[in-house]
Coordinates of C-alpha atoms in Angstrom, one line a residue:
M11 CA 15.0 -28.2 -7.8
K12 CA 11.5 -27.3 -7.0
V13 CA 12.3 -26.6 -3.4
I14 CA 14.9 -24.1 -4.5
L15 CA 12.5 -22.3 -6.8
R16 CA 9.8 -22.4 -4.2
T17 CA 12.1 -21.1 -1.6
L18 CA 13.3 -18.3 -4.0
Y19 CA 9.8 -17.3 -5.0
S20 CA 8.7 -17.4 -1.2
I21 CA 11.6 -15.0 -0.2
L22 CA 10.9 -12.8 -3.2
L23 CA 7.2 -12.6 -2.5
M24 CA 7.6 -12.1 1.2
G25 CA 10.2 -9.3 0.8
A26 CA 8.0 -7.6 -1.8
G27 CA 5.0 -7.8 0.3
V28 CA 6.5 -6.5 3.3
L29 CA 8.1 -3.6 1.3
H30 CA 4.6 -2.5 0.3
F31 CA 4.1 -1.5 4.0
I32 CA 7.4 -0.3 4.7
N33 CA 7.6 2.0 1.5
L34 CA 3.8 2.7 1.1
E35 CA 4.3 5.9 -0.5
G36 CA 6.8 4.7 -3.0
F37 CA 4.4 1.9 -4.1
R38 CA 1.5 4.5 -4.1
R39 CA 3.4 6.4 -6.8
I40 CA 3.5 3.4 -9.3
V41 CA -0.2 2.7 -9.2
P42 CA -1.4 4.2 -12.5
S43 CA -3.2 7.5 -11.8
V44 CA -6.5 6.2 -13.4
L45 CA -7.0 3.8 -10.6
P46 CA -8.7 4.9 -7.3
C47 CA -7.9 3.8 -3.7
K48 CA -4.1 3.8 -4.3
T49 CA -3.4 3.0 -0.6
F50 CA -5.8 0.1 -0.5
I51 CA -4.4 -1.3 -3.8
V52 CA -0.8 -1.2 -2.4
K53 CA -1.7 -2.7 0.9
F54 CA -4.1 -5.4 -0.7
T55 CA -1.2 -6.3 -3.2
G56 CA 1.3 -6.5 -0.2
V57 CA -1.0 -8.9 1.6
L58 CA -1.5 -11.1 -1.3
E59 CA 2.4 -11.3 -1.8
I60 CA 2.7 -12.2 1.8
L61 CA 0.0 -14.7 1.5
F62 CA 1.3 -16.3 -1.8
S63 CA 4.7 -16.6 0.0
L64 CA 3.2 -18.7 2.7
L65 CA 0.8 -20.7 0.5
L66 CA 3.7 -22.0 -1.8
W67 CA 4.4 -24.3 1.3
V68 CA 0.9 -25.8 1.3
K69 CA 1.4 -29.0 -0.7
S70 CA -2.2 -29.9 -1.4
K71 CA -3.1 -26.8 -3.5
R72 CA 0.3 -25.9 -4.9
N73 CA -0.9 -26.2 -8.5
I74 CA -3.6 -23.6 -7.8
Y75 CA -1.2 -21.1 -6.0
G76 CA 1.3 -21.3 -8.9
K77 CA -1.3 -20.3 -11.4
L78 CA -2.6 -17.5 -9.0
I79 CA 0.8 -16.1 -8.6
A80 CA 1.4 -16.2 -12.3
L81 CA -1.9 -14.3 -12.8
F82 CA -1.0 -11.9 -10.1
M83 CA 2.4 -11.1 -11.8
I84 CA 0.4 -10.4 -15.0
A85 CA -2.0 -8.2 -13.2
V86 CA 0.7 -6.1 -11.7
F87 CA 2.8 -5.8 -14.8
P88 CA 1.0 -2.6 -15.9
A89 CA 2.2 -0.9 -12.7
N90 CA 5.8 -1.8 -13.7
V91 CA 5.1 -0.4 -17.3
Y92 CA 3.6 2.8 -15.8
M93 CA 6.7 3.2 -13.6
A94 CA 8.9 3.0 -16.7
L95 CA 6.9 5.2 -18.9
K96 CA 6.6 8.0 -16.2
K97 CA 10.2 7.5 -15.1
I98 CA 9.3 6.9 -11.5
P99 CA 12.4 6.0 -9.4
F100 CA 12.4 3.1 -6.9
K101 CA 13.4 5.6 -4.1
P102 CA 11.5 8.9 -3.9
G103 CA 13.9 11.8 -4.2
T104 CA 16.3 10.0 -6.5
E105 CA 16.7 10.0 -10.2
A106 CA 15.0 7.2 -12.2
N107 CA 17.4 5.0 -14.3
P108 CA 15.4 4.3 -17.5
Y109 CA 17.7 1.3 -18.2
V110 CA 16.8 -0.4 -15.0
L111 CA 13.1 0.6 -15.4
Y112 CA 12.7 -0.8 -18.8
G113 CA 15.2 -3.6 -18.3
R114 CA 13.1 -5.2 -15.5
L115 CA 10.1 -5.4 -17.7
P116 CA 11.2 -8.5 -19.7
L117 CA 12.2 -10.1 -16.3
Q118 CA 8.5 -10.6 -15.6
I119 CA 8.3 -13.4 -18.3
P120 CA 10.6 -15.7 -16.6
L121 CA 9.0 -15.0 -13.2
I122 CA 5.6 -15.8 -14.7
I123 CA 7.0 -19.0 -16.4
G124 CA 8.5 -19.9 -13.0
A125 CA 5.3 -19.5 -11.1
L126 CA 3.6 -21.8 -13.5
K127 CA 6.3 -24.3 -13.0
L128 CA 5.7 -24.2 -9.2
G129 CA 2.1 -25.1 -9.8
R130 CA 3.1 -28.4 -11.8
R131 CA 3.1 -31.6 -9.9

């Protein structure tokens, strides 16, 4: 079961990380306006997601990586809240669906719990 969970997280993280570079401007828009260096933040978090995706397969330190992924998901949660509050659509030039924007916020909880489970031996 953990292999399935690890595979799902790896795909999710890799996909999200690559999207940070494909849709750089879209991700820049969800970085809260109080933060400087938006491009750096987007690229850095994209690199972290790609790195986490790969590190999930390193057996010796998996307990640390699961915790780091959970902390990362907690750290990026404010961007998701900002996106919902400011009604920022996923794709620039389209209309934001508030049900989707707010509906995805509670989904972070099982993602964080799942990441912590990945870290257990």
